[in-house]
Amino acid sequence: MQNKITISVDAMGGDNAPNEIVKGCIESINDDSNIKIYLVGNNIIINEQLEKYTYNKEQLEVVDAREIIEPCESPVMAIRRKKNSSLVKGLELVKEKKADAFVSAGSTGAILAGGTFIVGRIKGIERPALAPLIPNKKGVSLLIDCGANVDSKASYLVQYAKMGSIYFENVLGIKNPKVALVNIGEEESKGNLLVRETYPLLQKENINFIGNIEAREIPQGKADILVCDAFVGNIILKYTEGFALTMFDMLKKALLQDTRSKIGTLLLKPALKKFKKGFDYTEYGGAPLLGLEGLVVKTHGSSDAKAVKNTILQCKKFANQQINQKIKQNINMI
Amino acid sequence: MQNKITISVDAMGGDNAPNEIVKGCIESINDDSNIKIYLVGNNIIINEQLEKYTYNKEQLEVVDAREIIEPCESPVMAIRRKKNSSLVKGLELVKEKKADAFVSAGSTGAILAGGTFIVGRIKGIERPALAPLIPNKKGVSLLIDCGANVDSKASYLVQYAKMGSIYFENVLGIKNPKVALVNIGEEESKGNLLVRETYPLLQKENINFIGNIEAREIPQGKADILVCDAFVGNIILKYTEGFALTMFDMLKKALLQDTRSKIGTLLLKPALKKFKKGFDYTEYGGAPLLGLEGLVVKTHGSSDAKAVKNTILQCKKFANQQINQKIKQNINMI
């Protein structure tokens, strides 16, 4: 038997809002009758979009929210002032336990601030962490933290490792996932103060800690969970995206340089499509903000309907596996 | 008129030593009669290699050095104890002004330690920095620091920016190169303590500081000089290498999956070769260790003859442009 899940979705956040967000929501409820969605945002605009689709009206409710949080605003101030924004109203539904999860493609800073101040941290968690998946040769790795904790302490990183393990094992279904500390060398003595302090602490934890991982080995998929502070995590996450895009650009240019290459490219179309798919963020769903008293998921700013749908389905797995319950048990076991 | 230059080369360091190192040296002197090389290492092994080639004997001298520094040794201890290693003897030639530069494909840690302790810092330089070039869409960027200064201060980063500018302008010939601070956001207020402290200091310097750069924009070539601490620099450098290799692997696999793709790939061979060349480290020479009283250059551990030759030619430019003289003038102007 499948459990029902209710998700509040920020209809107004992201580059393709609200059209693609609405479309993704419709696709997910049409796919799965156990999902209910609160679509939060300007109800006039949302209803206009909804008219295009056929769906079970009981599975979707529009929650009106008229204020917009601009990307340039201070996240904390915006959360405090704009009580009628889709972000604040969507998060409040999680806080009030009316929704199991909140999904937004809006500004990362505002989602982080809102998640922390509105939904609140799990007792014992020092800092919540944003944990996106990045592609590698074998599949994906969870990169934790990519959030706001740029000047981290070793104790934060230890909690990231534990939360990341629980998430990966339960949501991605990999038993006893390999946890590695992102460092500039393999030996325990390598790295800056933070990682040198973190290494022995990770060894003591009941996780599958495989030691340091050098950045060179990340794309090979040697570890499932990559532990680092948010500054390093952010660099890796954004570099992955920028590098892949640039390589595709350069490849495209090389492939269309002359007639011979153009014919070759035509023959290779299916193969190249398959290759590119491995780097497609829309396949992997969103990045959960782990350590909160509810599930908050940030999807890519340029998410399309497919990415939104995949993120919603991912939320269902998260709730069904009672990730937060497991994080709580694990943190209190220290 | 061209100036003469003398370079000491570590014949024993790197994955392809001594064969490819010796070959690269021969190719460079056969190319340029103004280069003289001290080839440092086990003279029996080196002479065996040299017998294969025809070259002007006046341009090459073998310096016997029998000790080997192992990758697992503590760099500082190894430098102190193994006075008869190719690394120590090669660096001493620079210290004694018998050579203008030292080139090695050996262990980065040992080269850094040796450069600092044997050749010595320029007066006023707080920390020397290792500055490799990484590929981007438009060409290359200088990534400074990728060395050993993993817990940096803002004042180090300011010196890196200045040294990087001088190097880039004079060796790569780009007038007034764009300097950016690697950060996780564009705004001055973004990032960890180190970068927030560094930003206003860079604004005051007589360099072309364009502000923060996010990792996503690095592959687009928005900046010529990327300033960061060595932990972040190392992550970017090694991730670039690992990611490119993995992408080529995945591409290759996709391209050879069926007959149709194989025919397409055959037609695309020249185009793909051109594409791959853009990511070929052997094209860019080595990474200088800036801020020392002489030129020390680390070439890639898996350097072949072409990479060694390109590194030697790069040293010539460095010496001809009197980079160290310019760094000294610039540091003393503060």
XYZ file of C-alpha atoms in Angstrom:
668
model
C 0.000 0.000 0.000
C 1.233 3.460 -0.841
C 1.077 6.402 1.529
C -0.536 9.668 0.594
C 1.675 12.733 0.488
C 0.906 16.434 0.389
C 3.385 18.845 -1.154
C 3.326 22.618 -1.271
C 4.931 23.958 -4.431
C 6.190 27.500 -5.026
C 4.532 28.347 -8.334
C 6.358 31.658 -8.686
C 10.046 30.739 -8.192
C 12.541 29.946 -10.958
C 13.225 30.956 -14.544
C 10.270 29.055 -16.003
C 7.647 29.942 -13.392
C 4.760 29.587 -13.347
C 4.169 27.702 -16.652
C 6.604 24.824 -16.245
C 6.039 24.564 -12.499
C 2.283 24.200 -12.994
C 2.811 21.702 -15.808
C 5.170 19.620 -13.654
C 2.635 19.536 -10.821
C -0.141 18.408 -13.163
C 2.074 15.681 -14.610
C 2.934 14.381 -11.155
C -0.656 14.175 -9.898
C -1.812 12.631 -13.168
C 0.929 10.057 -12.659
C 0.222 9.303 -9.034
C -3.157 9.519 -7.320
C -1.492 9.505 -3.877
C -0.016 12.961 -4.350
C -1.819 16.123 -3.308
C -0.423 19.527 -4.210
C -0.842 23.007 -2.779
C 0.148 25.300 -5.608
C 1.211 28.553 -3.957
C 1.331 31.884 -5.802
C -0.773 34.475 -7.598
C -4.058 32.601 -8.014
C -5.175 34.534 -11.107
C -2.038 33.605 -13.009
C -2.041 30.021 -11.727
C -5.708 29.443 -12.569
C -5.106 30.701 -16.086
C -2.448 28.036 -16.478
C -4.547 25.327 -14.866
C -7.334 25.805 -17.406
C -5.082 24.177 -19.995
C -5.047 20.834 -18.207
C -7.303 17.937 -17.264
C -6.684 16.596 -13.766
C -8.383 15.416 -10.583
C -9.396 18.642 -8.823
C -9.180 16.986 -5.415
C -5.454 16.512 -5.862
C -4.641 20.175 -6.380
C -5.483 23.309 -4.423
C -4.321 26.819 -5.238
C -3.119 28.939 -2.301
C -3.091 32.622 -3.129
C 0.138 34.519 -2.375
C 0.793 37.833 -4.052
C 4.183 39.040 -2.904
C 7.335 38.270 -4.869
C 10.796 37.845 -3.324
C 13.313 39.374 -5.703
C 16.728 37.707 -6.234
C 18.517 40.876 -5.103
C 16.754 41.059 -1.727
C 18.424 40.059 1.532
C 16.976 36.567 2.128
C 16.445 36.999 5.870
C 14.793 40.415 5.508
C 12.611 39.206 2.637
C 11.368 36.221 4.658
C 10.506 38.480 7.590
C 8.767 41.195 5.584
C 6.990 39.383 2.776
C 4.575 37.214 4.724
C 2.351 36.987 1.669
C 5.009 35.608 -0.662
C 4.697 32.149 -2.217
C 7.863 31.081 -0.420
C 6.694 32.060 3.078
C 3.169 30.723 2.580
C 4.438 27.472 1.080
C 6.863 26.920 3.946
C 4.167 27.713 6.512
C 2.102 24.816 5.164
C 5.004 22.519 6.108
C 5.442 24.193 9.483
C 1.729 23.684 10.231
C 2.000 20.026 9.109
C -0.561 20.624 6.357
C 2.108 19.648 3.835
C 4.835 16.994 4.063
C 7.217 18.856 1.826
C 7.877 22.173 0.098
C 9.396 22.480 -3.363
C 10.763 25.686 -4.916
C 12.911 26.670 -7.902
C 13.399 30.137 -6.393
C 16.469 31.797 -4.882
C 18.630 29.385 -2.867
C 19.388 31.992 -0.214
C 15.715 32.699 0.452
C 14.816 28.991 0.573
C 17.642 28.345 3.029
C 16.664 31.271 5.235
C 12.965 30.433 5.025
C 13.534 26.750 5.718
C 15.591 27.534 8.789
C 13.396 30.311 10.240
C 9.928 29.054 9.299
C 10.193 25.250 9.302
C 12.994 25.173 11.879
C 15.895 22.846 12.604
C 15.654 19.350 14.042
C 16.733 19.542 17.677
C 20.428 18.683 17.866
C 21.218 19.662 14.287
C 23.742 22.499 14.326
C 23.221 23.611 10.730
C 20.875 22.340 8.028
C 22.667 21.463 4.788
C 21.731 21.722 1.138
C 22.581 18.456 -0.601
C 22.304 18.316 -4.402
C 23.239 15.316 -6.511
C 26.021 15.669 -9.059
C 26.623 13.309 -11.979
C 29.545 10.901 -12.155
C 30.614 8.020 -14.362
C 28.629 5.461 -12.400
C 25.585 7.552 -11.501
C 25.376 10.322 -8.928
C 27.009 11.531 -5.716
C 25.410 13.594 -2.976
C 27.362 16.784 -2.400
C 26.780 18.037 1.140
C 26.888 21.040 1.976
C 26.179 23.509 -0.828
C 24.156 25.845 1.350
C 25.016 28.857 3.421
C 27.466 27.503 5.992
C 30.616 28.810 4.358
C 32.658 28.998 7.549
C 31.942 25.524 8.844
C 33.028 23.659 11.943
C 34.115 20.011 12.015
C 31.007 19.092 14.023
C 28.778 20.401 11.199
C 30.602 18.253 8.664
C 30.146 15.171 10.839
C 26.388 15.788 10.922
C 26.358 16.317 7.144
C 28.035 12.931 6.700
C 25.422 11.225 8.850
C 22.413 12.965 7.291
C 23.809 12.389 3.804
C 24.237 8.662 4.515
C 20.663 8.306 5.730
C 19.301 10.203 2.728
C 21.358 8.326 0.176
C 20.614 4.909 1.612
C 16.880 5.485 1.888
C 16.063 7.720 -1.070
C 18.559 6.377 -3.600
C 18.455 2.845 -2.291
C 22.211 2.284 -1.987
C 22.940 0.197 1.096
C 25.816 1.393 3.289
C 26.829 4.265 0.961
C 30.457 5.339 0.791
C 31.193 8.625 2.554
C 34.300 10.631 1.654
C 35.753 13.903 2.836
C 36.623 16.248 -0.041
C 40.297 17.072 0.337
C 43.431 17.945 -1.624
C 45.215 14.676 -0.893
C 44.463 11.148 0.228
C 46.446 11.096 3.455
C 44.813 12.010 6.765
C 47.416 14.727 7.322
C 46.464 16.605 4.144
C 44.289 19.686 3.824
C 43.258 22.748 5.781
C 42.460 22.957 9.479
C 38.783 22.127 8.978
C 39.276 18.843 7.139
C 42.187 17.759 9.331
C 39.959 18.209 12.356
C 37.004 16.471 10.690
C 38.813 13.335 9.492
C 39.314 11.589 12.873
C 35.771 12.507 13.927
C 34.327 10.816 10.847
C 36.362 7.688 11.592
C 34.550 7.328 14.899
C 31.058 7.501 13.384
C 28.870 4.573 12.439
C 29.024 5.370 8.716
C 30.922 3.839 5.802
C 33.724 6.434 5.849
C 36.261 5.677 3.103
C 38.636 8.574 3.860
C 39.602 11.607 1.811
C 38.662 12.023 -1.823
C 40.624 14.220 -4.217
C 38.614 16.309 -6.658
C 40.158 14.346 -9.539
C 38.351 11.207 -8.356
C 34.924 12.756 -7.840
C 33.799 12.311 -11.480
C 34.791 8.644 -11.346
C 32.146 8.011 -8.724
C 34.492 6.684 -6.028
C 32.189 7.951 -3.260
C 28.436 8.280 -2.816
C 28.505 11.106 -0.311
C 30.954 13.969 -0.688
C 31.341 15.904 2.561
C 32.603 19.485 2.438
C 31.841 22.985 3.664
C 29.406 25.023 1.599
C 32.105 27.184 -0.008
C 33.846 24.161 -1.497
C 30.512 22.461 -2.242
C 29.257 25.467 -4.121
C 32.444 25.678 -6.172
C 32.164 21.995 -7.149
C 28.439 22.197 -7.898
C 28.628 25.290 -10.063
C 31.861 24.284 -11.733
C 30.259 20.970 -12.722
C 27.415 22.818 -14.373
C 29.595 25.427 -16.056
C 32.177 22.943 -17.234
C 29.636 20.535 -18.717
C 27.861 23.383 -20.531
C 31.107 24.748 -21.920
C 32.252 21.318 -23.035
C 28.961 20.720 -24.856
C 29.302 24.122 -26.507
C 32.846 23.409 -27.614
C 31.905 19.922 -28.781
C 28.999 21.307 -30.789
C 31.233 23.871 -32.432
C 33.806 21.206 -33.289
C 31.141 18.876 -34.664
C 29.613 21.424 -37.001
C 32.847 22.827 -38.400
C 32.603 21.265 -41.897
C 30.404 19.026 -44.060
C 32.206 15.830 -43.172
C 31.736 16.504 -39.459
C 28.106 17.483 -39.983
C 27.339 14.112 -41.605
C 29.169 12.320 -38.805
C 27.210 14.276 -36.232
C 23.942 13.315 -37.882
C 24.843 9.646 -37.554
C 25.857 10.209 -33.952
C 22.731 12.029 -32.860
C 21.308 9.189 -30.732
C 24.685 8.465 -29.139
C 25.328 12.125 -28.332
C 21.854 12.483 -26.873
C 22.508 9.554 -24.561
C 25.853 11.045 -23.558
C 24.307 14.407 -22.757
C 21.538 12.815 -20.730
C 24.078 11.673 -18.154
C 24.656 15.334 -17.307
C 21.003 16.346 -17.276
C 20.066 17.799 -13.883
C 16.348 17.347 -14.603
C 16.828 13.591 -14.175
C 17.989 13.858 -10.587
C 15.234 15.879 -8.948
C 16.062 18.632 -6.486
C 18.441 19.254 -3.624
C 16.967 18.564 -0.179
C 17.705 20.877 2.717
C 18.561 18.229 5.308
C 18.200 18.762 9.041
C 14.878 20.627 9.117
C 11.648 19.676 10.881
C 10.069 19.004 7.493
C 11.191 18.492 3.947
C 12.278 21.499 1.906
C 13.622 20.874 -1.587
C 15.328 23.356 -3.886
C 15.028 22.491 -7.569
C 17.286 23.996 -10.215
C 16.477 27.621 -11.080
C 15.893 26.685 -14.707
C 13.761 23.646 -13.903
C 11.274 22.551 -16.540
C 8.130 20.481 -15.985
C 10.083 17.216 -16.007
C 12.482 18.444 -13.301
C 9.563 19.642 -11.175
C 7.799 16.312 -11.562
C 10.932 14.330 -10.682
C 11.438 16.494 -7.610
C 7.876 15.875 -6.444
C 8.281 12.107 -6.881
C 11.551 12.300 -4.932
C 9.706 14.036 -2.052
C 7.361 11.086 -1.883
C 10.236 8.685 -1.392
C 11.687 10.958 1.274
C 8.427 11.031 3.228
C 7.698 7.328 2.780
C 11.139 6.428 4.065
C 10.666 8.687 7.097
C 14.060 10.283 6.563
C 13.532 12.929 9.210
C 12.576 10.318 11.777
C 15.793 8.464 10.969
C 17.877 11.644 11.177
C 16.370 12.406 14.587
C 17.098 8.943 15.915
C 20.620 9.089 14.585
C 21.431 12.512 15.982
C 20.120 11.625 19.414
C 22.240 8.490 19.439
C 25.429 10.569 19.688
C 68.550 39.608 -30.326
C 67.571 36.717 -28.140
C 68.960 36.173 -24.670
C 70.575 32.933 -23.643
C 68.924 30.949 -20.903
C 70.121 28.078 -18.728
C 67.640 25.637 -17.262
C 68.197 22.814 -14.817
C 65.823 19.934 -15.424
C 64.943 17.146 -12.988
C 65.470 14.071 -15.159
C 64.103 11.686 -12.521
C 60.729 13.208 -11.556
C 57.357 12.256 -13.030
C 55.624 9.187 -14.446
C 57.611 9.180 -17.701
C 61.051 9.924 -16.300
C 63.691 9.810 -17.510
C 62.859 8.871 -21.143
C 60.314 11.569 -21.983
C 62.099 14.203 -19.901
C 65.368 13.612 -21.760
C 63.553 13.601 -25.105
C 61.797 16.892 -24.296
C 65.108 18.519 -23.373
C 66.721 17.362 -26.611
C 63.787 18.671 -28.643
C 63.987 22.058 -26.965
C 67.712 22.558 -27.526
C 67.467 21.311 -31.104
C 64.733 23.913 -31.560
C 66.516 26.809 -29.932
C 70.271 27.342 -29.831
C 69.907 29.899 -27.023
C 68.871 27.278 -24.491
C 71.335 25.437 -22.303
C 70.223 22.565 -20.113
C 71.609 20.939 -16.973
C 70.040 17.509 -16.928
C 70.079 16.414 -13.282
C 69.807 12.784 -12.196
C 71.517 9.400 -12.356
C 74.149 10.030 -15.020
C 74.400 6.400 -16.110
C 70.705 6.193 -16.910
C 70.640 9.660 -18.491
C 73.687 9.009 -20.693
C 72.111 5.795 -21.917
C 69.124 7.822 -23.074
C 71.224 10.600 -24.569
C 73.020 8.151 -26.854
C 69.824 7.885 -28.885
C 69.925 11.531 -29.961
C 71.927 13.942 -32.072
C 72.359 17.366 -30.484
C 74.849 20.142 -29.789
C 76.879 18.868 -26.804
C 77.583 22.413 -25.635
C 73.894 22.947 -24.967
C 73.499 20.053 -22.551
C 75.382 18.994 -19.445
C 74.533 16.049 -17.195
C 74.719 16.669 -13.435
C 74.927 13.448 -11.477
C 72.460 13.007 -8.603
C 71.766 9.578 -7.239
C 69.169 9.949 -4.494
C 65.467 9.615 -5.206
C 62.715 11.432 -3.302
C 59.776 9.054 -2.954
C 56.196 10.388 -3.248
C 55.363 9.109 0.261
C 58.200 11.017 1.984
C 57.594 14.178 3.993
C 58.656 16.890 1.522
C 60.486 19.033 4.062
C 62.397 16.097 5.572
C 63.254 14.722 2.132
C 64.678 18.066 1.005
C 66.805 18.320 4.144
C 68.128 14.757 4.070
C 68.558 13.933 0.399
C 71.157 16.476 -0.618
C 72.150 14.280 -3.528
C 68.675 14.067 -5.067
C 67.944 15.459 -8.532
C 65.467 17.896 -6.967
C 67.892 19.375 -4.436
C 70.797 19.526 -6.888
C 68.640 21.033 -9.611
C 67.304 23.720 -7.282
C 70.797 24.507 -5.998
C 71.843 25.401 -9.532
C 69.155 28.097 -9.479
C 70.130 29.232 -5.993
C 73.769 29.592 -7.138
C 72.615 31.523 -10.233
C 74.125 28.887 -12.493
C 70.649 28.256 -13.897
C 67.827 30.707 -14.614
C 65.105 28.167 -13.983
C 64.375 24.695 -12.649
C 61.824 22.341 -14.180
C 60.464 19.159 -12.573
C 57.584 16.745 -13.114
C 58.139 15.315 -9.625
C 56.059 15.562 -6.457
C 54.385 18.965 -6.020
C 54.964 18.976 -2.267
C 58.710 18.392 -2.617
C 59.054 21.028 -5.351
C 57.194 23.558 -3.209
C 59.258 22.786 -0.129
C 62.495 22.730 -2.109
C 61.684 25.948 -3.946
C 60.950 27.738 -0.697
C 63.887 26.395 1.363
C 66.605 26.190 -1.272
C 65.827 28.984 -3.758
C 64.090 31.186 -1.169
C 61.318 33.751 -1.240
C 61.555 37.210 -2.752
C 61.823 39.706 0.119
C 58.341 40.950 0.951
C 56.508 37.940 -0.463
C 54.581 36.253 2.342
C 53.974 32.949 0.559
C 55.055 31.724 -2.863
C 52.156 30.436 -4.975
C 51.809 27.653 -7.513
C 49.971 28.977 -10.552
C 48.891 26.481 -13.227
C 46.881 27.370 -16.318
C 43.474 25.783 -16.787
C 41.576 25.634 -20.085
C 38.463 27.677 -20.816
C 36.314 28.438 -23.845
C 38.475 31.333 -24.961
C 41.898 30.001 -24.003
C 43.367 29.678 -20.529
C 43.119 31.187 -17.050
C 45.838 31.310 -14.415
C 44.671 29.649 -11.209
C 46.607 31.038 -8.248
C 47.209 29.435 -5.634
C 47.242 25.657 -6.065
C 50.198 25.151 -3.768
C 50.537 24.482 -0.080
C 48.944 27.532 1.528
C 45.646 25.919 2.424
C 44.868 28.212 5.349
C 45.493 31.516 3.618
C 45.294 35.114 4.744
C 43.802 37.957 2.722
C 47.241 39.526 2.348
C 48.532 36.367 0.612
C 45.660 36.470 -1.859
C 46.409 40.114 -2.677
C 50.002 39.201 -3.485
C 48.813 36.267 -5.620
C 46.627 38.657 -7.622
C 49.559 40.989 -8.257
C 52.050 38.256 -9.136
C 49.482 36.533 -11.341
C 48.812 39.759 -13.239
C 52.486 40.337 -13.910
C 52.994 36.753 -15.065
C 49.938 36.683 -17.294
C 50.648 40.022 -18.908
C 54.285 39.278 -19.622
C 54.340 35.557 -20.354
C 50.960 35.181 -22.039
C 51.028 38.634 -23.606
C 47.559 39.759 -22.485
C 47.660 43.441 -21.627
C 45.912 44.446 -18.381
C 44.573 40.940 -17.623
C 41.286 40.546 -15.766
C 41.675 39.449 -12.147
C 38.753 37.822 -10.323
C 38.276 36.436 -6.834
C 36.803 32.916 -6.850
C 33.631 33.084 -4.785
C 30.170 31.572 -4.415
C 28.312 34.697 -5.506
C 28.915 37.898 -7.405
C 28.160 40.400 -4.650
C 30.958 41.736 -2.450
C 29.103 40.502 0.650
C 29.153 36.859 -0.489
C 31.484 34.104 0.634
C 33.545 33.047 3.619
C 35.587 35.285 5.921
C 38.719 35.015 3.760
C 37.173 36.235 0.512
C 35.072 38.916 2.208
C 38.240 40.305 3.728
C 40.166 40.022 0.462
C 37.636 41.754 -1.817
C 38.097 45.379 -0.611
C 41.871 44.920 -0.514
C 41.917 43.874 -4.166
C 39.853 46.925 -5.091
C 42.618 49.171 -3.787
C 45.353 47.528 -5.864
C 46.668 48.713 -9.205
C 45.339 45.661 -11.051
C 42.366 45.068 -13.334
C 40.149 43.600 -10.594
C 36.747 42.672 -12.034
C 35.207 41.397 -8.777
C 34.022 37.955 -7.748
C 33.711 35.072 -10.157
C 31.374 32.143 -9.574
C 32.678 28.697 -10.467
C 29.993 28.412 -13.149
C 31.634 31.241 -15.095
C 35.204 29.985 -14.893
C 34.937 27.702 -17.973
C 33.549 30.603 -20.011
C 36.820 32.451 -19.615
C 35.402 35.563 -17.933
C 38.658 36.160 -16.060
C 42.340 35.701 -16.853
C 43.535 35.340 -13.277
C 41.528 33.346 -10.754
C 42.555 34.184 -7.194
C 41.835 31.672 -4.419
C 43.452 29.848 -1.530
C 45.281 26.629 -2.348
C 42.530 24.358 -1.013
C 39.983 25.802 -3.432
C 42.581 26.073 -6.212
C 43.520 22.445 -5.846
C 39.887 21.349 -5.958
C 39.302 23.331 -9.171
C 42.525 22.166 -10.807
C 42.032 18.492 -10.083
C 38.319 18.543 -10.750
C 39.004 20.070 -14.179
C 41.335 17.233 -14.991
C 39.095 14.507 -13.588
C 35.940 15.881 -15.142
C 37.453 16.283 -18.610
C 38.874 12.752 -18.509
C 35.577 11.268 -17.374
C 33.653 13.183 -20.017
C 35.988 11.931 -22.745
C 35.586 8.387 -21.427
C 31.809 8.658 -21.400
C 31.798 10.274 -24.836
C 33.990 7.519 -26.231
C 31.702 4.852 -24.808
C 28.645 6.568 -26.273
C 30.320 6.980 -29.665
C 31.284 3.343 -30.026
C 28.005 1.831 -28.883
C 26.792 0.617 -32.319
C 27.766 0.478 -36.005
C 25.951 3.661 -36.940
C 27.776 5.574 -34.217
C 31.094 4.028 -35.148
C 30.776 5.275 -38.745
C 29.793 8.706 -37.454
C 32.776 8.732 -35.132
C 35.113 7.872 -38.003
C 33.868 10.900 -39.924
C 34.246 13.045 -36.824
C 37.781 12.011 -35.964
C 39.458 15.313 -36.978
C 36.759 17.369 -35.246
C 36.974 15.352 -32.035
C 40.752 15.578 -32.047
C 40.528 19.356 -32.259
C 37.979 19.396 -29.446
C 40.157 17.265 -27.198
C 43.219 19.405 -27.899
C 41.572 22.314 -26.108
C 41.836 20.306 -22.894
C 45.368 19.063 -23.438
C 47.605 20.153 -20.551
C 50.750 19.480 -22.593
C 49.943 22.554 -24.694
C 50.143 24.957 -21.759
C 53.550 24.227 -20.274
C 54.009 23.974 -16.522
C 52.879 25.785 -13.409
C 55.337 28.396 -12.125
C 55.978 28.775 -8.428
C 55.700 32.558 -8.223
C 57.393 34.644 -5.534
C 60.753 32.871 -5.372
C 64.239 34.288 -5.984
C 64.446 32.282 -9.191
C 62.092 30.418 -11.472
C 60.814 27.006 -10.400
C 58.280 25.295 -12.650
C 56.253 22.185 -11.887
C 55.145 20.292 -14.976
C 52.357 17.743 -14.913
C 53.312 14.411 -13.320
C 52.481 12.557 -16.520
C 54.316 15.008 -18.787
C 55.565 13.667 -22.090
C 58.381 15.104 -24.213
C 56.095 17.737 -25.754
C 54.974 19.000 -22.336
C 58.588 19.164 -21.150
C 59.613 21.068 -24.265
C 56.729 23.536 -23.934
C 57.613 24.110 -20.288
C 61.231 24.851 -21.177
C 60.169 27.344 -23.864
C 57.831 28.967 -21.320
C 60.787 29.406 -18.923
C 62.603 31.333 -21.603
C 59.774 33.809 -21.907
C 59.673 34.153 -18.126
C 63.362 34.967 -17.925
C 63.364 37.250 -20.971
C 60.486 39.255 -19.547
C 62.276 39.602 -16.208
C 59.183 38.553 -14.310
C 60.961 38.349 -10.972
C 62.362 41.842 -11.403
C 58.835 43.089 -12.047
C 57.421 41.218 -9.049
C 60.102 42.742 -6.826
C 59.393 46.260 -8.046
C 55.690 45.750 -7.585
C 55.915 44.317 -4.085
C 58.201 47.084 -2.899
C 55.821 49.704 -4.274
C 53.210 48.827 -1.641
